[in-house]
Each structure stands twice: as structure tokens, then as C-alpha cells.
């Protein structure tokens, strides 16, 4: 790239001879930390006004964006590498939910002056690690200074064959409802990360907190599920709330069987001691698992795919015809009795 030889400048302080590191400044940070992440030739090494992308014939772009704000979506003292990876991964999860293969992303960073070059370096290192894991590249961005909180905005895109992106609004009565992975770990993980879960084995506590801090976008599963599913989205606001979004936009209702909810071993241990937290698993946000519906004829193919990719997929309910004036999601227990869910997930404000 030609940026590898750039060195930190060392100057003398005006009051003596002690050398100190001179801040790199915006352009220095871009050259040193971010240009090496722009591995696609279309990014032009972040030296031009815009990136230039090829789109193969018969393919479509799928584009999504997500912003994270300090104090709201992450804590001020969270490790910068983890903040960066969560910011990127929430976008990759949205692409996976459209059955799109990720390609690249734009990054806009609003940073207070208190975030020094070491913070930015660690942030960029986190991005680089996930770029390698998910085969995406930085294509450009902007960096501004602010008196407000750290704000990270990422716009990501992927590609999908023409007409093959999976939408939310296409669920039909008779479809089965599935989720990937395990549900509720992130809601319990937030409690664990903020020391509000007592009596839990340290290993379980750490595992749950990690599920909150570092989502696992289901990229390979989402792409492979494309031809087998009718409607799909990712779970960011909580299973009940997001299933409500899917049902509403599809013009159908959903019946969710709470006894089928796939729980991790750590979550099951929490629920055994605190049964009241089961509602948090149904309603809590930040799981970033896939929620999808499919024709029952595809169950075996879907389950085989889950085994092949080593991601559990679990049928948790069914889509039914819309009942006027009813809530879009009815949660029932093992006896078929309706369960009232007081908290229905995170609301966007
Ligand atoms: Mg989403």
C-alpha cells in the first residue's frame, strides 16, 4: 500500500527535551490505520473522492447501515477493538438476513479529542480481524471530531443474485417459523456484563457476556438458506418484537411456542435459578440470530443445512392468517396457554 513506512513523529516538548508522540491527525490516522484495511483495488487506497465497484451481470447490491453511539450501544470503557467488531457485525448480520454475501463497507467515525491514536489503532485492528473472518473490505469513509460521544456509522453492502434477496414481507400462513443458534444469550449477557446476574458460574457468565459484546453474523447460513426460506430478518430488537415486525409487514400473525425456544447451556443454567428471566430471553435484544419462515416441506433440507454449517436451526412456531385486532405475535406455553409478554423488546427511539 505504501503506507507501511509511515512512522509516528517524535518531537520535543516546549518545556524540555522529553520526547512525546505527536498525534497523527485525521489524514495521518487514515493513512496509517485505515488505508491498510482498504484491500480492494476499487477503494483506491482511500486516496480518492469515492470508491468504484464492479457489479457482475445478474447480481444486485444489498445495502444496509447501522450506527452505534457511546453510552447507548456500548460503554465508554469497552475495548475499542470489540466496539469496532460489533459495529461491523451488526451490519453483516443484516446482509446475512437478506441472503447476501458481504462485499465492503463505509465507515464514518465521530470522535472526541479524548480518543487518542492508540484507541483508533486498536479500533482499526478489530476491524481488520473481522475483515479477514468475513471477507469484506473497507471502501472509504469519513472521520470528524466532535464534542459529543463516540459515534460509529457503518454502511455495508453485499451482493446477491438478481431477485434472490430474501425479504421480511413474504411470510405466508402455514409457514413454520425458525431461529438460528440460541436465543436470549445477549439479554442475559448484558446482565452478566453489568454484574446483575448472581450465583452464575464464572465461565457461563463470561460466555454470556461475550455473546452480548460480539455477535456472530450467520453469513454462510443466511446465504445458503436463501432458496429454502420465504421470509427472513435478523433478531436485533428481541425475538417477540422482531417476529412482530416480520408478521406485520407480511400481513400475517405468528404463534410462538415458548417451550421450543433454543437455549444455550449457560442460559438454561440462569433460567433454572431465575425462571422469571425466561421472558428476557423471549423479548431481549442483540442476539443477531436469523429469524425466518419456510414451507414445512423444506424442514429437512433446512435442518440438514444447519448440521452441515454447525449452526443449530430450530422451529419455534408457525405463521397463521391475520386476525383483525389481535396482536401479531401470540406466545403459547407447552400446554397451549397464551403467555403474556410485558416487555416486547427494544424500541427504537
Ligand atoms: Mg436487522
Tab-separated table of C-alpha atoms and ligand atoms in Angstrom:
chain	number	residue	atom	x	y	z
A	1	UNK	CA	0.000	0.000	0.000
A	2	UNK	CA	2.937	2.306	0.529
A	3	UNK	CA	1.774	3.361	3.967
A	4	UNK	CA	3.742	0.825	5.941
A	5	UNK	CA	6.775	3.064	6.304
A	6	UNK	CA	4.844	5.913	7.878
A	7	UNK	CA	6.216	6.451	11.395
A	8	UNK	CA	4.913	8.163	14.461
A	9	UNK	CA	6.531	11.606	14.557
A	10	UNK	CA	8.600	12.298	17.677
A	11	UNK	CA	9.020	15.907	18.820
A	12	UNK	CA	10.380	17.699	21.861
A	13	UNK	CA	8.049	19.265	24.373
A	14	UNK	CA	8.379	23.062	24.554
A	15	UNK	CA	9.353	22.827	28.242
A	16	UNK	CA	12.105	20.277	27.892
A	17	UNK	CA	13.704	17.515	25.945
A	18	UNK	CA	11.354	14.654	26.813
A	19	UNK	CA	10.128	13.268	23.525
A	20	UNK	CA	6.399	12.700	23.160
A	21	UNK	CA	4.301	11.209	20.435
A	22	UNK	CA	2.855	13.760	18.083
A	23	UNK	CA	-0.791	12.933	17.293
A	24	UNK	CA	-1.214	11.724	13.764
A	25	UNK	CA	-4.141	13.946	12.845
A	26	UNK	CA	-7.012	12.930	10.615
A	27	UNK	CA	-5.045	12.222	7.463
A	28	UNK	CA	-2.252	10.514	9.340
A	29	UNK	CA	-4.768	8.218	11.017
A	30	UNK	CA	-6.377	7.390	7.702
A	31	UNK	CA	-3.053	6.563	6.086
A	32	UNK	CA	-1.713	4.578	8.988
A	33	UNK	CA	-4.735	2.764	10.396
A	34	UNK	CA	-7.432	2.675	7.752
A	35	UNK	CA	-5.757	2.621	4.330
A	36	UNK	CA	-4.300	-0.856	5.075
A	37	UNK	CA	-7.889	-2.066	5.563
A	38	UNK	CA	-8.890	-0.892	2.080
A	39	UNK	CA	-7.712	-4.063	0.367
A	40	UNK	CA	-9.949	-3.833	-2.707
A	41	UNK	CA	-8.475	-2.101	-5.733
A	42	UNK	CA	-11.782	-0.222	-6.075
A	43	UNK	CA	-11.063	1.562	-2.793
A	44	UNK	CA	-8.076	3.258	-4.493
A	45	UNK	CA	-6.131	3.137	-1.233
A	46	UNK	CA	-8.517	5.714	0.263
A	47	UNK	CA	-6.780	8.391	-1.792
A	48	UNK	CA	-9.693	9.481	-3.989
A	49	UNK	CA	-13.120	11.068	-3.525
A	50	UNK	CA	-15.058	7.821	-3.815
A	51	UNK	CA	-14.670	4.095	-4.344
A	52	UNK	CA	-15.517	2.408	-7.639
A	53	UNK	CA	-17.147	-1.016	-7.614
A	54	UNK	CA	-17.830	-3.647	-10.231
A	55	UNK	CA	-21.119	-5.483	-10.176
A	56	UNK	CA	-21.211	-8.783	-12.032
A	57	UNK	CA	-24.055	-9.255	-14.546
A	58	UNK	CA	-27.154	-10.748	-12.969
A	59	UNK	CA	-26.295	-9.560	-9.455
A	60	UNK	CA	-27.832	-6.975	-7.178
A	61	UNK	CA	-26.380	-4.885	-4.375
A	62	UNK	CA	-27.922	-5.214	-0.910
A	63	UNK	CA	-27.156	-2.167	1.239
A	64	UNK	CA	-27.635	-1.569	4.961
A	65	UNK	CA	-26.456	0.860	7.629
A	66	UNK	CA	-26.191	0.924	11.404
A	67	UNK	CA	-24.928	3.490	13.910
A	68	UNK	CA	-23.529	2.882	17.395
A	69	UNK	CA	-23.369	5.662	19.987
A	70	UNK	CA	-21.176	5.643	23.090
A	71	UNK	CA	-23.231	5.323	26.259
A	72	UNK	CA	-26.204	3.894	24.358
A	73	UNK	CA	-24.921	0.978	22.270
A	74	UNK	CA	-21.612	0.432	24.036
A	75	UNK	CA	-19.920	1.521	27.242
A	76	UNK	CA	-17.220	4.208	27.256
A	77	UNK	CA	-14.581	1.840	28.550
A	78	UNK	CA	-15.418	-1.095	26.260
A	79	UNK	CA	-12.325	-2.269	24.351
A	80	UNK	CA	-12.164	-0.325	21.059
A	81	UNK	CA	-11.482	-3.488	19.044
A	82	UNK	CA	-14.723	-5.044	20.310
A	83	UNK	CA	-16.702	-1.856	19.616
A	84	UNK	CA	-15.390	-1.891	16.043
A	85	UNK	CA	-16.232	-5.546	15.520
A	86	UNK	CA	-19.757	-5.178	16.910
A	87	UNK	CA	-20.343	-2.153	14.655
A	88	UNK	CA	-19.284	-4.141	11.605
A	89	UNK	CA	-21.016	-7.369	12.632
A	90	UNK	CA	-24.444	-5.818	13.186
A	91	UNK	CA	-24.298	-4.736	9.550
A	92	UNK	CA	-23.080	-8.137	8.357
A	93	UNK	CA	-25.983	-9.719	10.217
A	94	UNK	CA	-28.446	-7.571	8.255
A	95	UNK	CA	-26.814	-8.680	4.992
A	96	UNK	CA	-26.946	-12.342	6.054
A	97	UNK	CA	-30.660	-11.928	6.719
A	98	UNK	CA	-31.133	-10.954	3.059
A	99	UNK	CA	-29.081	-13.986	1.917
A	100	UNK	CA	-26.412	-11.589	0.630
A	101	UNK	CA	-22.680	-12.281	0.594
A	102	UNK	CA	-20.895	-9.246	2.140
A	103	UNK	CA	-18.501	-7.237	-0.028
A	104	UNK	CA	-17.459	-3.999	1.624
A	105	UNK	CA	-18.322	-1.127	3.924
A	106	UNK	CA	-18.006	2.594	4.515
A	107	UNK	CA	-17.069	3.890	7.949
A	108	UNK	CA	-17.878	7.284	9.464
A	109	UNK	CA	-16.243	7.962	12.820
A	110	UNK	CA	-17.164	10.909	15.045
A	111	UNK	CA	-14.523	11.053	17.761
A	112	UNK	CA	-13.991	13.339	20.725
A	113	UNK	CA	-10.403	14.568	21.103
A	114	UNK	CA	-10.003	12.350	24.161
A	115	UNK	CA	-9.805	9.290	21.882
A	116	UNK	CA	-6.128	9.137	21.028
A	117	UNK	CA	-4.233	7.391	18.270
A	118	UNK	CA	-3.823	4.241	20.365
A	119	UNK	CA	-7.622	3.986	20.668
A	120	UNK	CA	-8.024	4.400	16.911
A	121	UNK	CA	-5.277	1.877	16.244
A	122	UNK	CA	-6.982	-0.736	18.443
A	123	UNK	CA	-10.315	0.068	16.767
A	124	UNK	CA	-8.787	-0.459	13.308
A	125	UNK	CA	-7.129	-3.692	14.451
A	126	UNK	CA	-10.571	-5.033	15.424
A	127	UNK	CA	-11.935	-4.143	12.005
A	128	UNK	CA	-9.001	-5.853	10.288
A	129	UNK	CA	-9.577	-9.038	12.221
A	130	UNK	CA	-13.223	-9.247	11.191
A	131	UNK	CA	-12.456	-8.247	7.610
A	132	UNK	CA	-10.343	-11.386	7.367
A	133	UNK	CA	-13.020	-13.522	9.013
A	134	UNK	CA	-15.914	-12.325	6.841
A	135	UNK	CA	-14.083	-11.456	3.593
A	136	UNK	CA	-15.079	-7.804	3.487
A	137	UNK	CA	-13.022	-4.702	2.810
A	138	UNK	CA	-13.139	-1.069	3.852
A	139	UNK	CA	-14.027	1.042	0.825
A	140	UNK	CA	-13.994	4.534	2.261
A	141	UNK	CA	-15.384	6.745	4.946
A	142	UNK	CA	-15.038	9.928	6.892
A	143	UNK	CA	-13.626	10.904	10.227
A	144	UNK	CA	-14.723	14.002	12.143
A	145	UNK	CA	-14.033	15.336	15.610
A	146	UNK	CA	-16.875	16.120	17.979
A	147	UNK	CA	-17.561	17.394	21.484
A	148	UNK	CA	-20.203	14.670	21.783
A	149	UNK	CA	-19.924	10.912	22.334
A	150	UNK	CA	-18.075	8.486	20.064
A	151	UNK	CA	-20.402	7.712	17.174
A	152	UNK	CA	-19.691	4.990	14.643
A	153	UNK	CA	-21.716	4.675	11.493
A	154	UNK	CA	-21.114	1.801	9.099
A	155	UNK	CA	-22.810	1.304	5.766
A	156	UNK	CA	-22.216	-2.175	4.363
A	157	UNK	CA	-23.211	-3.885	1.223
A	158	UNK	CA	-23.269	-7.308	-0.223
A	159	UNK	CA	-24.301	-8.999	-3.424
A	160	UNK	CA	-26.999	-11.466	-4.271
A	161	UNK	CA	-28.218	-12.999	-7.489
A	162	UNK	CA	-30.890	-10.908	-9.181
A	163	UNK	CA	-34.215	-11.398	-7.398
A	164	UNK	CA	-32.795	-13.819	-4.811
A	165	UNK	CA	-32.630	-11.496	-1.798
A	166	UNK	CA	-34.980	-12.718	0.945
A	167	UNK	CA	-37.400	-10.120	2.300
A	168	UNK	CA	-39.279	-9.734	5.564
A	169	UNK	CA	-42.642	-9.174	3.998
A	170	UNK	CA	-43.158	-12.511	2.265
A	171	UNK	CA	-44.160	-14.866	5.106
A	172	UNK	CA	-47.349	-16.859	4.440
A	173	UNK	CA	-49.910	-18.592	6.617
A	174	UNK	CA	-48.818	-22.214	7.024
A	175	UNK	CA	-45.077	-21.411	7.135
A	176	UNK	CA	-43.026	-22.705	10.024
A	177	UNK	CA	-41.007	-20.135	11.988
A	178	UNK	CA	-37.334	-20.895	12.655
A	179	UNK	CA	-34.467	-19.286	14.522
A	180	UNK	CA	-30.738	-19.942	14.212
A	181	UNK	CA	-28.408	-20.514	17.152
A	182	UNK	CA	-29.621	-19.943	20.696
A	183	UNK	CA	-31.918	-17.144	21.830
A	184	UNK	CA	-31.662	-14.858	24.852
A	185	UNK	CA	-27.910	-15.121	25.419
A	186	UNK	CA	-27.305	-11.443	24.651
A	187	UNK	CA	-30.042	-10.205	27.021
A	188	UNK	CA	-28.651	-12.374	29.812
A	189	UNK	CA	-25.126	-11.430	28.697
A	190	UNK	CA	-25.874	-7.737	29.226
A	191	UNK	CA	-26.976	-8.578	32.773
A	192	UNK	CA	-23.813	-10.651	33.264
A	193	UNK	CA	-21.579	-7.917	31.804
A	194	UNK	CA	-23.060	-5.365	34.204
A	195	UNK	CA	-22.854	-7.648	37.274
A	196	UNK	CA	-26.609	-8.093	37.614
A	197	UNK	CA	-26.599	-11.907	37.479
A	198	UNK	CA	-25.719	-13.515	40.776
A	199	UNK	CA	-24.638	-17.048	41.543
A	200	UNK	CA	-23.681	-17.934	37.983
A	201	UNK	CA	-20.553	-19.956	37.225
A	202	UNK	CA	-17.827	-17.552	36.035
A	203	UNK	CA	-17.404	-19.469	32.774
A	204	UNK	CA	-21.124	-19.189	31.976
A	205	UNK	CA	-21.127	-15.527	32.923
A	206	UNK	CA	-18.150	-14.792	30.646
A	207	UNK	CA	-19.661	-16.793	27.797
A	208	UNK	CA	-22.976	-14.923	28.002
A	209	UNK	CA	-21.252	-11.517	28.228
A	210	UNK	CA	-19.281	-12.421	25.123
A	211	UNK	CA	-22.499	-13.260	23.283
A	212	UNK	CA	-23.680	-9.728	24.095
A	213	UNK	CA	-20.436	-7.988	23.155
A	214	UNK	CA	-19.599	-9.894	19.993
A	215	UNK	CA	-22.472	-11.015	17.764
A	216	UNK	CA	-21.929	-13.922	15.350
A	217	UNK	CA	-23.381	-12.906	11.981
A	218	UNK	CA	-24.805	-16.022	10.284
A	219	UNK	CA	-23.356	-15.164	6.888
A	220	UNK	CA	-22.857	-18.662	5.472
A	221	UNK	CA	-26.172	-19.891	6.837
A	222	UNK	CA	-28.099	-16.865	5.542
A	223	UNK	CA	-26.666	-17.228	2.035
A	224	UNK	CA	-27.326	-20.972	1.957
A	225	UNK	CA	-30.856	-20.604	3.327
A	226	UNK	CA	-31.833	-18.189	0.561
A	227	UNK	CA	-33.540	-20.713	-1.749
A	228	UNK	CA	-35.212	-22.592	1.133
A	229	UNK	CA	-36.968	-19.831	3.035
A	230	UNK	CA	-39.896	-17.493	2.432
A	231	UNK	CA	-39.124	-14.532	4.691
A	232	UNK	CA	-36.096	-13.660	6.809
A	233	UNK	CA	-34.668	-10.995	9.112
A	234	UNK	CA	-32.130	-10.840	11.894
A	235	UNK	CA	-33.046	-10.557	15.554
A	236	UNK	CA	-31.780	-7.270	16.944
A	237	UNK	CA	-34.745	-5.909	18.917
A	238	UNK	CA	-35.744	-9.224	20.530
A	239	UNK	CA	-37.476	-12.322	19.173
A	240	UNK	CA	-41.051	-11.307	20.042
A	241	UNK	CA	-40.668	-7.753	18.727
A	242	UNK	CA	-38.862	-8.775	15.549
A	243	UNK	CA	-41.303	-11.580	14.825
A	244	UNK	CA	-43.991	-8.920	15.199
A	245	UNK	CA	-42.232	-6.766	12.601
A	246	UNK	CA	-41.991	-9.698	10.197
A	247	UNK	CA	-45.639	-10.686	10.707
A	248	UNK	CA	-46.918	-7.145	10.406
A	249	UNK	CA	-45.118	-6.391	7.154
A	250	UNK	CA	-46.197	-9.779	5.765
A	251	UNK	CA	-49.848	-9.221	6.707
A	252	UNK	CA	-49.980	-12.385	8.831
A	253	UNK	CA	-49.908	-13.400	12.509
A	254	UNK	CA	-47.391	-15.599	14.297
A	255	UNK	CA	-47.728	-18.226	17.013
A	256	UNK	CA	-44.545	-18.647	19.032
A	257	UNK	CA	-44.188	-21.802	21.147
A	258	UNK	CA	-42.099	-20.762	24.133
A	259	UNK	CA	-41.239	-24.360	25.081
A	260	UNK	CA	-39.369	-24.731	21.776
A	261	UNK	CA	-37.076	-21.750	22.381
A	262	UNK	CA	-33.460	-22.952	21.894
A	263	UNK	CA	-31.467	-22.016	24.984
A	264	UNK	CA	-27.714	-22.311	25.408
A	265	UNK	CA	-26.435	-24.358	28.358
A	266	UNK	CA	-25.421	-21.116	30.084
A	267	UNK	CA	-28.855	-19.548	29.535
A	268	UNK	CA	-30.578	-22.710	30.739
A	269	UNK	CA	-28.481	-22.566	33.928
A	270	UNK	CA	-29.601	-18.971	34.502
A	271	UNK	CA	-33.270	-19.825	33.888
A	272	UNK	CA	-33.096	-22.784	36.276
A	273	UNK	CA	-32.192	-20.361	39.078
A	274	UNK	CA	-34.205	-17.355	37.843
A	275	UNK	CA	-37.279	-18.587	35.949
A	276	UNK	CA	-38.529	-15.002	35.766
A	277	UNK	CA	-35.694	-14.204	33.322
A	278	UNK	CA	-37.148	-16.516	30.674
A	279	UNK	CA	-39.203	-13.551	29.463
A	280	UNK	CA	-35.929	-11.671	28.872
A	281	UNK	CA	-34.836	-14.457	26.525
A	282	UNK	CA	-38.046	-14.144	24.508
A	283	UNK	CA	-38.019	-10.360	24.443
A	284	UNK	CA	-34.410	-9.210	24.929
A	285	UNK	CA	-32.404	-7.705	22.083
A	286	UNK	CA	-28.980	-8.046	20.499
A	287	UNK	CA	-28.931	-11.773	19.664
A	288	UNK	CA	-28.253	-11.192	15.933
A	289	UNK	CA	-29.504	-14.661	15.086
A	290	UNK	CA	-31.598	-15.289	11.969
A	291	UNK	CA	-35.387	-15.435	12.167
A	292	UNK	CA	-37.018	-16.989	9.112
A	293	UNK	CA	-40.126	-18.719	7.852
A	294	UNK	CA	-40.350	-21.587	5.406
A	295	UNK	CA	-42.727	-24.026	3.803
A	296	UNK	CA	-42.934	-27.133	6.050
A	297	UNK	CA	-41.801	-29.177	3.024
A	298	UNK	CA	-38.324	-27.628	3.456
A	299	UNK	CA	-37.814	-28.612	7.096
A	300	UNK	CA	-35.447	-31.499	6.417
A	301	UNK	CA	-33.311	-29.509	3.972
A	302	UNK	CA	-33.102	-26.612	6.439
A	303	UNK	CA	-32.133	-28.881	9.329
A	304	UNK	CA	-29.528	-30.611	7.173
A	305	UNK	CA	-28.040	-27.226	6.307
A	306	UNK	CA	-27.818	-26.327	9.990
A	307	UNK	CA	-25.971	-29.572	10.705
A	308	UNK	CA	-23.631	-29.030	7.764
A	309	UNK	CA	-22.764	-25.482	8.842
A	310	UNK	CA	-22.775	-26.374	12.545
A	311	UNK	CA	-25.363	-23.749	13.436
A	312	UNK	CA	-28.494	-25.101	15.118
A	313	UNK	CA	-31.770	-24.195	13.440
A	314	UNK	CA	-34.946	-24.696	15.454
A	315	UNK	CA	-38.615	-24.486	14.523
A	316	UNK	CA	-40.262	-22.307	17.174
A	317	UNK	CA	-43.745	-21.714	15.820
A	318	UNK	CA	-45.935	-21.142	12.822
A	319	UNK	CA	-47.389	-18.373	10.722
A	320	UNK	CA	-51.186	-18.097	10.698
A	321	UNK	CA	-53.684	-15.919	8.882
A	322	UNK	CA	-54.118	-12.388	10.213
A	323	UNK	CA	-56.804	-11.975	12.863
A	324	UNK	CA	-58.169	-8.478	12.946
A	325	UNK	CA	-57.469	-6.551	16.161
A	326	UNK	CA	-55.201	-9.263	17.550
A	327	UNK	CA	-51.558	-8.810	18.401
A	328	UNK	CA	-49.298	-10.022	15.602
A	329	UNK	CA	-47.486	-12.482	17.868
A	330	UNK	CA	-49.149	-14.917	20.248
A	331	UNK	CA	-46.771	-16.688	22.615
A	332	UNK	CA	-48.051	-20.033	23.924
A	333	UNK	CA	-46.574	-22.362	26.528
A	334	UNK	CA	-46.212	-26.161	26.399
A	335	UNK	CA	-49.918	-26.554	27.269
A	336	UNK	CA	-51.022	-24.205	24.529
A	337	UNK	CA	-51.916	-21.457	27.003
A	338	UNK	CA	-51.226	-17.873	25.941
A	339	UNK	CA	-48.280	-16.268	27.735
A	340	UNK	CA	-48.425	-12.514	28.294
A	341	UNK	CA	-45.109	-10.840	27.499
A	342	UNK	CA	-44.914	-7.491	29.280
A	343	UNK	CA	-41.704	-6.308	27.655
A	344	UNK	CA	-41.772	-6.866	23.922
A	345	UNK	CA	-38.260	-5.840	23.096
A	346	UNK	CA	-36.224	-2.753	22.442
A	347	UNK	CA	-37.978	0.142	20.824
A	348	UNK	CA	-36.083	2.433	18.509
A	349	UNK	CA	-36.309	5.995	19.722
B	1	LIG	MG1	-31.875	-6.217	11.032
